[in-house]
Amino acid sequence: MIRKNCIQWIHTTGNIFTVDTITTFAGWLWIVCYAAVIGSIGNCWCCWRLWNFRRPRLNA
């Protein structure tokens, strides 16, 4: 009984820890990727606007 509870506790705790770690890591990774993508799109958009603004208008 004690051994079963101990194994169950280790198993449950291990699962919670693993899921929590993966979720946290995935969450941070998602935030970083999202920020990088938004930053890239923002930079590209700004550069594109500046480039279009500076160069003479051509047939688009």
Coordinates of N, CA and C in Angstrom, one line a residue:
M1 N 0.8 -1.2 0.0 CA 0.0 0.0 0.0 C 0.9 1.3 0.0
I2 N 1.8 1.3 0.9 CA 2.7 2.4 1.0 C 3.5 2.6 -0.3
R3 N 4.1 1.4 -0.7 CA 4.9 1.4 -1.9 C 4.0 1.9 -3.1
K4 N 2.8 1.5 -3.2 CA 1.9 1.9 -4.3 C 1.7 3.4 -4.3
N5 N 1.4 3.9 -3.1 CA 1.2 5.3 -2.9 C 2.4 6.1 -3.3
C6 N 3.5 5.6 -2.9 CA 4.8 6.3 -3.2 C 5.0 6.4 -4.7
I7 N 4.8 5.3 -5.4 CA 5.0 5.2 -6.8 C 4.0 6.1 -7.5
Q8 N 2.8 6.1 -7.0 CA 1.7 6.9 -7.6 C 2.1 8.4 -7.4
W9 N 2.6 8.8 -6.2 CA 2.9 10.1 -5.9 C 4.1 10.6 -6.8
I10 N 5.1 9.8 -6.9 CA 6.2 10.1 -7.8 C 5.7 10.3 -9.2
H11 N 4.9 9.3 -9.7 CA 4.3 9.4 -11.0 C 3.5 10.7 -11.3
T12 N 2.6 11.0 -10.3 CA 1.8 12.2 -10.4 C 2.7 13.4 -10.4
T13 N 3.6 13.5 -9.4 CA 4.4 14.7 -9.3 C 5.3 14.8 -10.5
G14 N 5.8 13.7 -11.0 CA 6.7 13.7 -12.2 C 5.9 14.3 -13.4
N15 N 4.6 13.8 -13.5 CA 3.8 14.2 -14.6 C 3.5 15.7 -14.5
I16 N 3.1 16.2 -13.3 CA 2.8 17.6 -13.1 C 4.0 18.4 -13.5
F17 N 5.2 18.0 -12.9 CA 6.4 18.7 -13.2 C 6.7 18.8 -14.7
T18 N 6.6 17.6 -15.3 CA 6.9 17.6 -16.8 C 6.0 18.4 -17.6
V19 N 4.7 18.3 -17.3 CA 3.7 19.1 -18.1 C 3.9 20.5 -17.8
D20 N 4.1 20.9 -16.5 CA 4.3 22.3 -16.2 C 5.6 22.9 -16.8
T21 N 6.6 22.1 -16.8 CA 7.9 22.6 -17.5 C 7.7 22.7 -19.0
I22 N 7.1 21.7 -19.6 CA 6.9 21.8 -21.1 C 6.0 22.9 -21.4
T23 N 4.9 23.1 -20.6 CA 3.9 24.2 -20.8 C 4.6 25.6 -20.7
T24 N 5.4 25.7 -19.6 CA 6.1 27.0 -19.4 C 7.1 27.2 -20.5
F25 N 7.9 26.2 -20.9 CA 8.9 26.3 -22.0 C 8.2 26.7 -23.3
A26 N 7.1 25.9 -23.6 CA 6.4 26.2 -24.8 C 5.8 27.6 -24.8
G27 N 5.3 28.0 -23.6 CA 4.7 29.3 -23.5 C 5.8 30.4 -23.8
W28 N 6.9 30.3 -23.2 CA 8.0 31.2 -23.4 C 8.5 31.2 -24.8
L29 N 8.6 30.0 -25.4 CA 9.1 29.8 -26.8 C 8.1 30.5 -27.7
W30 N 6.8 30.3 -27.4 CA 5.7 30.9 -28.3 C 5.8 32.4 -28.2
I31 N 6.0 33.0 -27.0 CA 6.1 34.4 -26.8 C 7.3 34.9 -27.5
V32 N 8.4 34.3 -27.4 CA 9.7 34.7 -28.1 C 9.5 34.7 -29.6
C33 N 8.9 33.5 -30.1 CA 8.7 33.4 -31.6 C 7.7 34.5 -32.0
Y34 N 6.6 34.7 -31.3 CA 5.6 35.6 -31.6 C 6.2 37.0 -31.7
A35 N 7.0 37.4 -30.7 CA 7.7 38.7 -30.6 C 8.6 38.8 -31.8
A36 N 9.4 37.8 -32.1 CA 10.3 37.8 -33.2 C 9.6 38.0 -34.6
V37 N 8.5 37.3 -34.7 CA 7.7 37.4 -36.0 C 7.1 38.8 -36.1
I38 N 6.5 39.2 -35.0 CA 5.9 40.6 -35.1 C 6.9 41.6 -35.3
G39 N 8.1 41.5 -34.6 CA 9.2 42.4 -34.8 C 9.7 42.4 -36.3
S40 N 9.8 41.2 -36.8 CA 10.3 41.1 -38.2 C 9.3 41.7 -39.2
I41 N 8.0 41.4 -39.0 CA 7.0 42.0 -39.8 C 7.0 43.5 -39.7
G42 N 7.1 44.0 -38.5 CA 7.1 45.4 -38.2 C 8.3 46.1 -38.9
N43 N 9.5 45.5 -38.7 CA 10.7 46.0 -39.4 C 10.6 46.0 -40.9
C44 N 10.1 44.9 -41.4 CA 9.9 44.8 -42.9 C 9.0 45.8 -43.4
W45 N 7.9 46.0 -42.6 CA 6.8 46.9 -43.0 C 7.4 48.4 -43.0
C46 N 8.2 48.7 -41.9 CA 8.8 50.0 -41.8 C 9.8 50.2 -42.9
C47 N 10.6 49.3 -43.2 CA 11.6 49.4 -44.2 C 10.9 49.5 -45.6
W48 N 9.9 48.7 -45.8 CA 9.2 48.7 -47.0 C 8.5 50.1 -47.3
R49 N 8.0 50.7 -46.2 CA 7.3 52.0 -46.3 C 8.4 53.0 -46.6
L50 N 9.5 52.9 -45.9 CA 10.6 53.9 -46.1 C 11.2 53.8 -47.6
W51 N 11.3 52.5 -48.0 CA 11.8 52.2 -49.3 C 10.9 52.8 -50.4
N52 N 9.6 52.5 -50.2 CA 8.6 53.0 -51.1 C 8.6 54.6 -51.1
F53 N 8.8 55.1 -49.9 CA 8.7 56.6 -49.8 C 9.9 57.2 -50.4
R54 N 11.1 56.6 -50.3 CA 12.3 57.2 -50.9 C 12.5 57.0 -52.4
R55 N 12.1 55.9 -52.9 CA 12.3 55.6 -54.3 C 11.2 56.2 -55.1
P56 N 11.4 56.5 -56.4 CA 10.4 57.0 -57.2 C 9.3 55.9 -57.4
R57 N 8.1 56.4 -57.6 CA 7.0 55.4 -57.8 C 7.1 54.7 -59.1
L58 N 7.0 53.4 -59.0 CA 7.0 52.5 -60.3 C 5.7 51.8 -60.3
N59 N 5.4 51.3 -61.5 CA 4.2 50.5 -61.7 C 4.2 49.3 -60.8
A60 N 3.2 49.2 -59.8 CA 3.2 48.1 -58.9 C 2.4 47.0 -59.4

